[in-house]
Amino acid sequence: MKQIFSKLNFFTNGEGFTNITNDLNLFIQNNGFNSGIINLTSLHTSCSLTINENADPNVLKDLKKFMKSLVPSNCYNSLSREREVIYYEHFQEGEDDMPAHIKTALTNTNLCLSFQEGEIILGTWQAIYLWEHRFSQKERSISVHIIGEKSSNIYNDK
Amino acid sequence: MKQIFSKLNFFTNGEGFTNITNDLNLFIQNNGFNSGIINLTSLHTSCSLTINENADPNVLKDLKKFMKSLVPSNCYNSLSREREVIYYEHFQEGEDDMPAHIKTALTNTNLCLSFQEGEIILGTWQAIYLWEHRFSQKERSISVHIIGEKSSNIYNDK
Amino acid sequence: MKQIFSKLNFFTNGEGFTNITNDLNLFIQNNGFNSGIINLTSLHTSCSLTINENADPNVLKDLKKFMKSLVPSNCYNSLSREREVIYYEHFQEGEDDMPAHIKTALTNTNLCLSFQEGEIILGTWQAIYLWEHRFSQKERSISVHIIGEKSSNIYNDK
């Protein structure tokens, strides 16, 4: 069992999704790993790591829209009986900052994925996305850590 | 440290929860592992893996109901001040499909669980569930990957 | 590659956040680990593990407030077109219990974090929190499991 630690950087372009599946598979292959786990941590509190559909682009559009309407800018309606309107107290870093922290809390900062024969195990319709929640262009850094085997001598149960 | 990769399939029966804790513990034991991690990835974008209460069935009922009302079919109310009604653009695969993708994004596709003496470490009231978000019966496939020790020669800090 | 299993207990003081980053780093260092993964599982169904901002305390205040208004006590408004009011069926353990189960499902029970040179890899503004969702003081137990190397002989890709 060997380890490798690195960081991968991605430029995002405002709210939305960057498919990072290929970059992760390339990282595994370029470092000669065959099987193991690739542990991912987004090093930011205003973007997420998520797995979702890779086919119809409207899925990602609807996801983004839903999240925006669930966690709006400036203020939001409570779902309590009274439906009071609540304002964010943390607004100094822009109207998209506090919603971005909440969206991060409602999704994932950390994914631990399995790979075999140099490829992350995913379903046919799945891709791994870096989900940007801020409005402007950002450079985002993902911690990438592999624990695995470089040879293929493992027992594969079918 | 040894590895094993496999897939476990489960039939779900519309929206709701399938307790997969025992199947996972049996998989660990049948493969002779004593301690390590069991890394789970749901290979679908319309069901989740979640850990929640195993006691009062009303907890799971309320969870399902809440999620259904947070991510309704066809359209939803925004929580923004204007409370506009928003329709999904991705509706071609059924009214339950886009909500299922959103519910998946709001919960988990991936769990990395620790086990010791052949059993996943959980609290007394916890169980691991496959959470189906689609309305009809489905066969779901979970990637199951163990990295661990077969003997019990590990240092156990109490 | 070596393993260690333990539990860390924390007292919480009603809804809110307990920063456990230092305790986790101390656990790694006290057990002489240099690099690997530290796998965390909250052993409860009414509190979460989350990574969020460690700077402006208003971020945590807003997070708590948002979650409280998204998953209110007693009953909630649906986001469906009809906006019906729905009551929880599981209310016997207190008005904060069912909302706590839902908040747990919407966040995380499990985090698998990478560490290097005895320290968990996080961004500058990140901390790891135990997020209490119940109203009263609780003692919470987190399963802590390390798989890693005690020496620093690993290949570090920069």
Tab-separated table of C-alpha atoms in Angstrom:
chain	number	residue	atom	x	y	z
A	1	MET	CA	0.000	0.000	0.000
A	2	LYS	CA	1.487	3.320	-1.063
A	3	GLN	CA	0.430	6.922	-0.595
A	4	ILE	CA	0.661	10.085	-2.603
A	5	PHE	CA	-0.441	13.604	-1.663
A	6	SER	CA	-1.020	16.478	-4.046
A	7	LYS	CA	-3.257	19.419	-4.896
A	8	LEU	CA	-5.144	20.009	-8.120
A	9	ASN	CA	-6.200	23.534	-9.045
A	10	PHE	CA	-9.208	24.443	-11.170
A	11	PHE	CA	-10.522	27.734	-12.465
A	12	THR	CA	-14.264	28.142	-12.057
A	13	ASN	CA	-16.371	30.698	-13.833
A	14	GLY	CA	-19.086	31.772	-11.404
A	15	GLU	CA	-21.891	29.568	-10.070
A	16	GLY	CA	-21.937	26.168	-11.709
A	17	PHE	CA	-20.198	22.883	-12.308
A	18	THR	CA	-16.715	21.879	-13.472
A	19	ASN	CA	-16.382	18.206	-14.410
A	20	ILE	CA	-13.134	17.017	-12.795
A	21	THR	CA	-13.519	13.252	-13.413
A	22	ASN	CA	-10.920	13.045	-16.182
A	23	ASP	CA	-8.353	15.109	-14.274
A	24	LEU	CA	-8.685	12.766	-11.301
A	25	ASN	CA	-8.361	9.634	-13.435
A	26	LEU	CA	-5.309	11.117	-15.149
A	27	PHE	CA	-3.771	11.882	-11.754
A	28	ILE	CA	-4.220	8.232	-10.732
A	29	GLN	CA	-2.777	6.915	-13.991
A	30	ASN	CA	0.126	9.355	-14.207
A	31	ASN	CA	1.228	8.283	-10.750
A	32	GLY	CA	1.069	4.618	-11.701
A	33	PHE	CA	-1.641	3.552	-9.266
A	34	ASN	CA	-3.827	0.590	-10.106
A	35	SER	CA	-6.342	0.325	-7.247
A	36	GLY	CA	-7.184	2.012	-3.973
A	37	ILE	CA	-8.944	5.102	-2.664
A	38	ILE	CA	-8.560	8.672	-3.863
A	39	ASN	CA	-9.556	11.002	-1.062
A	40	LEU	CA	-10.677	14.500	-2.100
A	41	THR	CA	-11.081	17.572	0.093
A	42	SER	CA	-12.100	20.949	-1.255
A	43	LEU	CA	-9.955	23.482	0.595
A	44	HIS	CA	-12.672	26.157	0.467
A	45	THR	CA	-15.906	26.923	2.314
A	46	SER	CA	-17.820	28.323	-0.644
A	47	CYS	CA	-17.666	25.525	-3.225
A	48	SER	CA	-18.485	21.813	-3.056
A	49	LEU	CA	-17.544	18.418	-4.422
A	50	THR	CA	-20.522	16.502	-5.748
A	51	ILE	CA	-21.378	13.509	-7.912
A	52	ASN	CA	-24.276	13.942	-10.308
A	53	GLU	CA	-25.521	13.373	-13.865
A	54	ASN	CA	-23.158	13.716	-16.814
A	55	ALA	CA	-25.774	13.523	-19.612
A	56	ASP	CA	-28.534	16.158	-20.027
A	57	PRO	CA	-27.034	19.619	-19.229
A	58	ASN	CA	-30.481	20.710	-17.998
A	59	VAL	CA	-29.954	18.558	-14.908
A	60	LEU	CA	-27.038	20.747	-13.847
A	61	LYS	CA	-28.988	23.874	-14.765
A	62	ASP	CA	-31.938	22.765	-12.603
A	63	LEU	CA	-29.616	21.813	-9.747
A	64	LYS	CA	-27.998	25.244	-9.762
A	65	LYS	CA	-31.356	27.001	-9.992
A	66	PHE	CA	-32.846	24.945	-7.183
A	67	MET	CA	-29.909	25.630	-4.891
A	68	LYS	CA	-30.090	29.336	-5.673
A	69	SER	CA	-33.772	29.437	-4.779
A	70	LEU	CA	-33.290	27.349	-1.611
A	71	VAL	CA	-30.473	29.617	-0.394
A	72	PRO	CA	-31.167	33.055	-1.895
A	73	SER	CA	-29.000	36.157	-1.661
A	74	ASN	CA	-29.559	38.794	1.064
A	75	CYS	CA	-32.536	37.193	2.823
A	76	TYR	CA	-34.779	34.141	2.774
A	77	ASN	CA	-38.228	32.985	3.861
A	78	SER	CA	-38.360	30.583	6.762
A	79	LEU	CA	-40.344	27.359	6.264
A	80	SER	CA	-41.827	27.739	9.740
A	81	ARG	CA	-45.556	28.388	10.111
A	82	GLU	CA	-44.898	32.163	10.339
A	83	ARG	CA	-42.783	32.308	7.158
A	84	GLU	CA	-40.725	35.185	8.523
A	85	VAL	CA	-38.112	36.813	6.295
A	86	ILE	CA	-34.572	36.453	7.704
A	87	TYR	CA	-31.508	38.504	6.713
A	88	TYR	CA	-27.938	37.216	6.807
A	89	GLU	CA	-25.696	38.834	9.445
A	90	HIS	CA	-22.545	37.924	7.506
A	91	PHE	CA	-22.784	40.065	4.357
A	92	GLN	CA	-19.433	41.928	4.355
A	93	GLU	CA	-17.815	39.640	1.762
A	94	GLY	CA	-20.587	40.029	-0.810
A	95	GLU	CA	-24.177	38.894	-1.193
A	96	ASP	CA	-23.037	35.522	-2.608
A	97	ASP	CA	-20.699	34.651	0.282
A	98	MET	CA	-23.022	33.567	3.102
A	99	PRO	CA	-25.320	31.630	0.704
A	100	ALA	CA	-22.156	29.898	-0.601
A	101	HIS	CA	-21.209	28.774	2.939
A	102	ILE	CA	-24.714	27.370	3.461
A	103	LYS	CA	-24.718	25.584	0.081
A	104	THR	CA	-21.362	24.065	1.019
A	105	ALA	CA	-22.823	22.805	4.315
A	106	LEU	CA	-25.808	21.263	2.492
A	107	THR	CA	-23.594	19.390	0.013
A	108	ASN	CA	-20.051	17.951	0.376
A	109	THR	CA	-16.512	19.188	0.919
A	110	ASN	CA	-15.055	15.681	1.053
A	111	LEU	CA	-15.392	12.575	-1.155
A	112	CYS	CA	-13.523	9.294	-0.678
A	113	LEU	CA	-13.680	7.405	-3.962
A	114	SER	CA	-12.596	3.891	-4.882
A	115	PHE	CA	-10.643	3.151	-8.059
A	116	GLN	CA	-9.668	-0.003	-9.884
A	117	GLU	CA	-7.502	-0.491	-12.976
A	118	GLY	CA	-6.605	3.191	-12.785
A	119	GLU	CA	-10.185	4.462	-12.959
A	120	ILE	CA	-12.594	5.812	-10.348
A	121	ILE	CA	-15.568	3.495	-9.885
A	122	LEU	CA	-18.671	5.401	-11.013
A	123	GLY	CA	-22.009	4.559	-12.591
A	124	THR	CA	-22.545	5.136	-16.328
A	125	TRP	CA	-24.337	8.436	-15.798
A	126	GLN	CA	-22.150	9.823	-13.012
A	127	ALA	CA	-19.434	12.468	-13.054
A	128	ILE	CA	-17.513	14.209	-10.266
A	129	TYR	CA	-18.026	17.961	-10.168
A	130	LEU	CA	-16.440	20.907	-8.463
A	131	TRP	CA	-19.527	22.991	-7.686
A	132	GLU	CA	-18.762	26.723	-7.494
A	133	HIS	CA	-21.187	28.742	-5.353
A	134	ARG	CA	-19.593	32.211	-5.681
A	135	PHE	CA	-20.594	34.542	-8.547
A	136	SER	CA	-17.131	35.508	-9.839
A	137	GLN	CA	-14.225	33.576	-11.338
A	138	LYS	CA	-12.145	31.739	-8.735
A	139	GLU	CA	-9.121	29.466	-8.595
A	140	ARG	CA	-10.013	26.475	-6.417
A	141	SER	CA	-7.640	23.987	-4.852
A	142	ILE	CA	-8.575	20.350	-4.163
A	143	SER	CA	-6.454	18.164	-1.889
A	144	VAL	CA	-5.936	14.808	-3.642
A	145	HIS	CA	-4.603	11.867	-1.630
A	146	ILE	CA	-4.247	8.290	-2.831
A	147	ILE	CA	-3.792	5.178	-0.701
A	148	GLY	CA	-3.446	2.180	-2.999
A	149	GLU	CA	-1.508	-0.456	-4.886
A	150	LYS	CA	0.625	0.174	-7.932
A	151	SER	CA	0.417	-3.439	-9.168
A	152	SER	CA	-2.790	-5.243	-10.026
A	153	ASN	CA	-2.253	-8.191	-7.676
A	154	ILE	CA	-5.464	-7.902	-5.773
A	155	TYR	CA	-8.250	-10.353	-5.302
A	156	ASN	CA	-11.192	-9.156	-7.351
A	157	ASP	CA	-14.521	-10.537	-6.180
A	158	LYS	CA	-17.155	-10.613	-8.954
B	1	MET	CA	-3.425	-4.310	4.456
B	2	LYS	CA	-5.536	-6.059	1.836
B	3	GLN	CA	-8.190	-4.854	-0.587
B	4	ILE	CA	-11.364	-6.290	-2.044
B	5	PHE	CA	-13.710	-4.743	-4.606
B	6	SER	CA	-17.276	-5.817	-5.289
B	7	LYS	CA	-20.786	-4.611	-6.023
B	8	LEU	CA	-23.910	-5.288	-4.014
B	9	ASN	CA	-27.313	-5.015	-5.678
B	10	PHE	CA	-30.543	-4.124	-3.929
B	11	PHE	CA	-34.132	-3.928	-5.132
B	12	THR	CA	-35.932	-0.825	-3.940
B	13	ASN	CA	-39.675	-0.355	-3.993
B	14	GLY	CA	-40.317	3.304	-4.738
B	15	GLU	CA	-39.385	6.258	-2.528
B	16	GLY	CA	-38.063	5.142	0.819
B	17	PHE	CA	-35.364	3.378	2.787
B	18	THR	CA	-33.685	-0.033	2.527
B	19	ASN	CA	-31.592	-0.972	5.555
B	20	ILE	CA	-28.337	-2.397	4.147
B	21	THR	CA	-26.344	-2.598	7.421
B	22	ASN	CA	-26.547	-6.376	7.771
B	23	ASP	CA	-25.632	-7.021	4.128
B	24	LEU	CA	-22.532	-4.862	4.531
B	25	ASN	CA	-21.473	-6.584	7.766
B	26	LEU	CA	-21.991	-9.987	6.130
B	27	PHE	CA	-19.850	-8.908	3.178
B	28	ILE	CA	-17.039	-7.959	5.578
B	29	GLN	CA	-17.313	-11.217	7.519
B	30	ASN	CA	-17.694	-13.512	4.500
B	31	ASN	CA	-14.484	-12.083	3.078
B	32	GLY	CA	-12.646	-12.676	6.337
B	33	PHE	CA	-11.829	-9.055	7.143
B	34	ASN	CA	-11.362	-8.032	10.739
B	35	SER	CA	-10.762	-4.264	10.660
B	36	GLY	CA	-10.417	-1.421	8.189
B	37	ILE	CA	-12.586	0.825	6.045
B	38	ILE	CA	-15.487	-0.176	3.823
B	39	ASN	CA	-15.930	2.485	1.164
B	40	LEU	CA	-19.403	2.714	-0.400
B	41	THR	CA	-20.415	4.536	-3.576
B	42	SER	CA	-23.947	4.480	-4.939
B	43	LEU	CA	-23.568	4.123	-8.717
B	44	HIS	CA	-26.722	6.165	-9.400
B	45	THR	CA	-27.720	9.831	-9.423
B	46	SER	CA	-31.260	9.354	-8.116
B	47	CYS	CA	-30.765	7.489	-4.840
B	48	SER	CA	-28.564	8.136	-1.810
B	49	LEU	CA	-26.626	6.456	0.954
B	50	THR	CA	-27.511	7.794	4.393
B	51	ILE	CA	-27.124	6.948	8.064
B	52	ASN	CA	-30.149	7.581	10.247
B	53	GLU	CA	-32.374	6.177	13.005
B	54	ASN	CA	-33.165	2.459	13.141
B	55	ALA	CA	-35.858	2.595	15.844
B	56	ASP	CA	-39.175	4.455	15.360
B	57	PRO	CA	-40.359	3.933	11.721
B	58	ASN	CA	-42.020	7.366	11.880
B	59	VAL	CA	-38.558	8.954	11.692
B	60	LEU	CA	-38.040	7.490	8.218
B	61	LYS	CA	-41.605	8.436	7.247
B	62	ASP	CA	-41.031	12.048	8.327
B	63	LEU	CA	-37.647	12.147	6.563
B	64	LYS	CA	-39.213	10.986	3.293
B	65	LYS	CA	-42.107	13.418	3.635
B	66	PHE	CA	-39.838	16.348	4.430
B	67	MET	CA	-37.589	15.651	1.459
B	68	LYS	CA	-40.635	15.348	-0.821
B	69	SER	CA	-41.925	18.712	0.331
B	70	LEU	CA	-38.496	20.377	0.098
B	71	VAL	CA	-37.995	19.107	-3.470
B	72	PRO	CA	-41.487	18.719	-4.948
B	73	SER	CA	-42.413	17.308	-8.363
B	74	ASN	CA	-42.869	19.579	-11.401
B	75	CYS	CA	-42.218	22.940	-9.733
B	76	TYR	CA	-41.276	24.532	-6.437
B	77	ASN	CA	-41.505	27.834	-4.554
B	78	SER	CA	-38.300	29.786	-4.144
B	79	LEU	CA	-37.350	30.876	-0.625
B	80	SER	CA	-36.332	34.282	-1.954
B	81	ARG	CA	-38.340	37.327	-0.935
B	82	GLU	CA	-40.440	37.080	-4.141
B	83	ARG	CA	-41.342	33.403	-3.618
B	84	GLU	CA	-41.504	32.822	-7.360
B	85	VAL	CA	-42.649	29.420	-8.641
B	86	ILE	CA	-39.928	27.657	-10.681
B	87	TYR	CA	-40.423	24.743	-13.106
B	88	TYR	CA	-37.808	22.078	-13.822
B	89	GLU	CA	-36.333	22.136	-17.332
B	90	HIS	CA	-35.330	18.473	-17.121
B	91	PHE	CA	-38.682	16.628	-17.032
B	92	GLN	CA	-38.343	14.143	-19.921
B	93	GLU	CA	-37.513	11.167	-17.690
B	94	GLY	CA	-40.544	11.588	-15.436
B	95	GLU	CA	-41.683	14.028	-12.787
B	96	ASP	CA	-39.697	12.167	-10.116
B	97	ASP	CA	-36.349	12.274	-11.954
B	98	MET	CA	-35.117	15.845	-11.498
B	99	PRO	CA	-36.268	15.974	-7.841
B	100	ALA	CA	-34.348	12.702	-7.340
B	101	HIS	CA	-31.131	14.276	-8.694
B	102	ILE	CA	-31.556	17.231	-6.317
B	103	LYS	CA	-32.285	14.984	-3.331
B	104	THR	CA	-29.129	13.036	-4.177
B	105	ALA	CA	-27.097	16.276	-4.230
B	106	LEU	CA	-28.524	17.298	-0.824
B	107	THR	CA	-27.620	13.961	0.790
B	108	ASN	CA	-24.761	11.489	0.075
B	109	THR	CA	-23.605	9.202	-2.723
B	110	ASN	CA	-20.477	8.125	-0.858
B	111	LEU	CA	-19.799	6.863	2.692
B	112	CYS	CA	-16.440	5.691	4.039
B	113	LEU	CA	-17.108	3.611	7.139
B	114	SER	CA	-14.761	2.107	9.699
B	115	PHE	CA	-15.156	-1.473	10.926
B	116	GLN	CA	-13.598	-3.478	13.726
B	117	GLU	CA	-14.004	-7.171	14.644
B	118	GLY	CA	-15.952	-7.627	11.415
B	119	GLU	CA	-18.597	-5.011	12.185
B	120	ILE	CA	-19.154	-1.448	10.989
B	121	ILE	CA	-18.736	1.058	13.820
B	122	LEU	CA	-22.136	2.696	14.374
B	123	GLY	CA	-24.065	4.144	17.296
B	124	THR	CA	-26.828	2.123	18.963
B	125	TRP	CA	-29.595	3.909	17.061
B	126	GLN	CA	-27.899	4.109	13.674
B	127	ALA	CA	-28.418	2.086	10.498
B	128	ILE	CA	-27.088	2.510	6.957
B	129	TYR	CA	-29.796	3.032	4.373
B	130	LEU	CA	-30.060	3.029	0.624
B	131	TRP	CA	-32.488	5.908	0.092
B	132	GLU	CA	-34.521	5.550	-3.105
B	133	HIS	CA	-35.815	8.828	-4.564
B	134	ARG	CA	-37.587	7.478	-7.690
B	135	PHE	CA	-41.257	6.394	-7.542
B	136	SER	CA	-41.001	2.958	-9.189
B	137	GLN	CA	-39.180	-0.273	-8.329
B	138	LYS	CA	-35.467	-0.157	-9.211
B	139	GLU	CA	-32.421	-2.402	-8.978
B	140	ARG	CA	-29.594	-0.365	-7.428
B	141	SER	CA	-25.913	-1.179	-7.437
B	142	ILE	CA	-23.517	-0.105	-4.667
B	143	SER	CA	-19.739	-0.249	-5.126
B	144	VAL	CA	-18.234	-1.864	-2.016
B	145	HIS	CA	-14.490	-1.608	-1.437
B	146	ILE	CA	-12.590	-2.749	1.635
B	147	ILE	CA	-9.072	-1.775	2.674
B	148	GLY	CA	-8.206	-3.606	5.867
B	149	GLU	CA	-6.605	-6.368	7.866
B	150	LYS	CA	-7.750	-9.967	7.949
B	151	SER	CA	-6.130	-10.712	11.311
B	152	SER	CA	-6.927	-8.908	14.536
B	153	ASN	CA	-3.357	-7.845	15.285
B	154	ILE	CA	-4.001	-4.169	15.563
B	155	TYR	CA	-3.447	-1.796	18.393
B	156	ASN	CA	-6.788	-0.918	19.899
B	157	ASP	CA	-6.758	2.348	21.835
B	158	LYS	CA	-9.512	2.458	24.494
C	1	MET	CA	0.402	1.097	6.953
C	2	LYS	CA	-0.924	0.963	10.513
C	3	GLN	CA	-4.369	1.400	12.033
C	4	ILE	CA	-5.735	2.811	15.246
C	5	PHE	CA	-9.335	2.939	16.449
C	6	SER	CA	-10.685	5.156	19.185
C	7	LYS	CA	-13.583	7.348	20.271
C	8	LEU	CA	-13.459	11.007	21.190
C	9	ASN	CA	-16.194	12.486	23.366
C	10	PHE	CA	-17.348	16.092	23.293
C	11	PHE	CA	-19.865	18.014	25.374
C	12	THR	CA	-22.147	20.229	23.300
C	13	ASN	CA	-24.260	23.027	24.679
C	14	GLY	CA	-27.456	23.098	22.628
C	15	GLU	CA	-27.739	23.920	18.920
C	16	GLY	CA	-24.444	25.088	17.501
C	17	PHE	CA	-20.876	24.294	16.608
C	18	THR	CA	-17.931	22.799	18.493
C	19	ASN	CA	-14.574	23.183	16.742
C	20	ILE	CA	-12.868	19.764	17.012
C	21	THR	CA	-9.935	20.403	14.629
C	22	ASN	CA	-7.295	20.710	17.351
C	23	ASP	CA	-8.492	17.607	19.208
C	24	LEU	CA	-8.232	15.590	16.006
C	25	ASN	CA	-4.736	16.878	15.199
C	26	LEU	CA	-3.645	16.116	18.766
C	27	PHE	CA	-5.025	12.591	18.446
C	28	ILE	CA	-2.961	12.048	15.287
C	29	GLN	CA	0.208	13.474	16.871
C	30	ASN	CA	-0.171	11.728	20.236
C	31	ASN	CA	-0.404	8.412	18.432
C	32	GLY	CA	2.721	9.141	16.422
C	33	PHE	CA	1.139	9.134	12.962
C	34	ASN	CA	2.714	11.152	10.189
C	35	SER	CA	0.416	10.725	7.164
C	36	GLY	CA	-2.742	8.912	6.150
C	37	ILE	CA	-6.502	9.196	6.534
C	38	ILE	CA	-8.455	9.919	9.695
C	39	ASN	CA	-11.963	8.558	9.261
C	40	LEU	CA	-14.658	10.160	11.432
C	41	THR	CA	-18.156	8.878	12.130
C	42	SER	CA	-20.567	10.647	14.438
C	43	LEU	CA	-22.303	7.879	16.401
C	44	HIS	CA	-25.558	9.855	16.669
C	45	THR	CA	-28.512	10.673	14.423
C	46	SER	CA	-29.137	14.187	15.716
C	47	CYS	CA	-25.784	15.926	15.245
C	48	SER	CA	-23.443	16.267	12.268
C	49	LEU	CA	-19.826	16.579	11.267
C	50	THR	CA	-19.181	19.522	8.975
C	51	ILE	CA	-16.346	21.619	7.603
C	52	ASN	CA	-16.967	25.355	7.431
C	53	GLU	CA	-15.523	28.800	8.111
C	54	ASN	CA	-13.325	29.409	11.143
C	55	ALA	CA	-13.150	33.223	10.935
C	56	ASP	CA	-16.255	35.465	11.297
C	57	PRO	CA	-18.524	33.938	14.020
C	58	ASN	CA	-21.529	35.365	12.159
C	59	VAL	CA	-21.057	32.669	9.501
C	60	LEU	CA	-21.821	29.964	12.072
C	61	LYS	CA	-24.684	32.023	13.473
C	62	ASP	CA	-26.227	32.398	9.998
C	63	LEU	CA	-25.705	28.690	9.262
C	64	LYS	CA	-27.520	27.695	12.450
C	65	LYS	CA	-30.335	30.163	11.799
C	66	PHE	CA	-30.762	29.045	8.201
C	67	MET	CA	-30.921	25.379	9.173
C	68	LYS	CA	-33.458	26.174	11.912
C	69	SER	CA	-35.682	27.977	9.428
C	70	LEU	CA	-35.305	25.272	6.763
C	71	VAL	CA	-36.243	22.527	9.246
C	72	PRO	CA	-38.474	24.188	11.840
C	73	SER	CA	-39.898	22.627	15.010
C	74	ASN	CA	-43.384	21.053	15.062
C	75	CYS	CA	-44.390	21.701	11.442
C	76	TYR	CA	-43.143	23.184	8.191
C	77	ASN	CA	-44.382	24.672	4.923
C	78	SER	CA	-43.950	22.552	1.828
C	79	LEU	CA	-42.237	24.182	-1.169
C	80	SER	CA	-44.802	22.610	-3.488
C	81	ARG	CA	-47.230	24.870	-5.351
C	82	GLU	CA	-49.879	24.328	-2.622
C	83	ARG	CA	-47.540	25.267	0.262
C	84	GLU	CA	-49.354	22.928	2.642
C	85	VAL	CA	-48.321	22.862	6.312
C	86	ILE	CA	-47.019	19.443	7.389
C	87	TYR	CA	-46.661	18.157	10.969
C	88	TYR	CA	-44.037	15.662	12.100
C	89	GLU	CA	-45.373	12.252	13.135
C	90	HIS	CA	-42.318	11.556	15.280
C	91	PHE	CA	-42.629	14.107	18.121
C	92	GLN	CA	-42.440	11.906	21.238
C	93	GLU	CA	-38.783	12.663	21.956
C	94	GLY	CA	-39.212	16.437	21.908
C	95	GLU	CA	-39.877	19.094	19.305
C	96	ASP	CA	-36.161	19.296	18.449
C	97	ASP	CA	-35.698	15.579	17.790
C	98	MET	CA	-37.256	15.027	14.346
C	99	PRO	CA	-35.799	18.293	12.959
C	100	ALA	CA	-32.397	17.094	14.261
C	101	HIS	CA	-32.714	13.819	12.315
C	102	ILE	CA	-33.548	15.767	9.132
C	103	LYS	CA	-30.675	18.224	9.642
C	104	THR	CA	-28.356	15.248	10.083
C	105	ALA	CA	-29.592	13.755	6.784
C	106	LEU	CA	-29.017	17.086	4.988
C	107	THR	CA	-25.441	17.379	6.253
C	108	ASN	CA	-22.827	14.696	7.142
C	109	THR	CA	-22.323	11.945	9.701
C	110	ASN	CA	-19.042	10.790	8.144
C	111	LEU	CA	-15.868	12.580	7.017
C	112	CYS	CA	-12.730	10.900	5.689
C	113	LEU	CA	-9.888	13.391	5.993
C	114	SER	CA	-6.295	13.265	4.769
C	115	PHE	CA	-3.386	14.282	6.981
C	116	GLN	CA	0.277	14.890	6.373
C	117	GLU	CA	3.091	15.710	8.818
C	118	GLY	CA	0.646	15.055	11.648
C	119	GLU	CA	-1.915	17.629	10.544
C	120	ILE	CA	-5.265	17.352	8.755
C	121	ILE	CA	-5.138	18.949	5.305
C	122	LEU	CA	-7.540	21.912	5.367
C	123	GLY	CA	-7.784	25.307	3.708
C	124	THR	CA	-6.776	28.441	5.618
C	125	TRP	CA	-10.374	29.321	6.500
C	126	GLN	CA	-11.627	25.823	7.271
C	127	ALA	CA	-12.308	24.098	10.578
C	128	ILE	CA	-13.977	20.783	11.417
C	129	TYR	CA	-17.094	21.135	13.549
C	130	LEU	CA	-19.335	18.875	15.521
C	131	TRP	CA	-22.731	20.426	14.759
C	132	GLU	CA	-25.260	19.859	17.535
C	133	HIS	CA	-28.916	19.943	16.421
C	134	ARG	CA	-30.635	19.186	19.772
C	135	PHE	CA	-31.559	22.039	22.159
C	136	SER	CA	-30.066	20.693	25.405
C	137	GLN	CA	-26.543	19.802	26.535
C	138	LYS	CA	-25.356	16.424	25.207
C	139	GLU	CA	-22.267	14.251	25.383
C	140	ARG	CA	-21.415	13.159	21.819
C	141	SER	CA	-19.115	10.367	20.762
C	142	ILE	CA	-17.133	10.400	17.496
C	143	SER	CA	-15.503	7.251	16.128
C	144	VAL	CA	-11.938	8.114	15.095
C	145	HIS	CA	-10.009	5.666	12.916
C	146	ILE	CA	-6.601	6.231	11.369
C	147	ILE	CA	-4.996	4.286	8.544
C	148	GLY	CA	-1.544	5.684	7.919
C	149	GLU	CA	2.212	5.702	8.226
C	150	LYS	CA	4.133	6.540	11.359
C	151	SER	CA	7.308	7.506	9.504
C	152	SER	CA	7.533	10.262	6.916
C	153	ASN	CA	8.930	8.094	4.105
C	154	ILE	CA	6.333	8.882	1.517
C	155	TYR	CA	6.608	10.333	-1.899
C	156	ASN	CA	5.270	13.868	-1.795
C	157	ASP	CA	4.181	15.191	-5.175
C	158	LYS	CA	4.307	18.998	-5.337
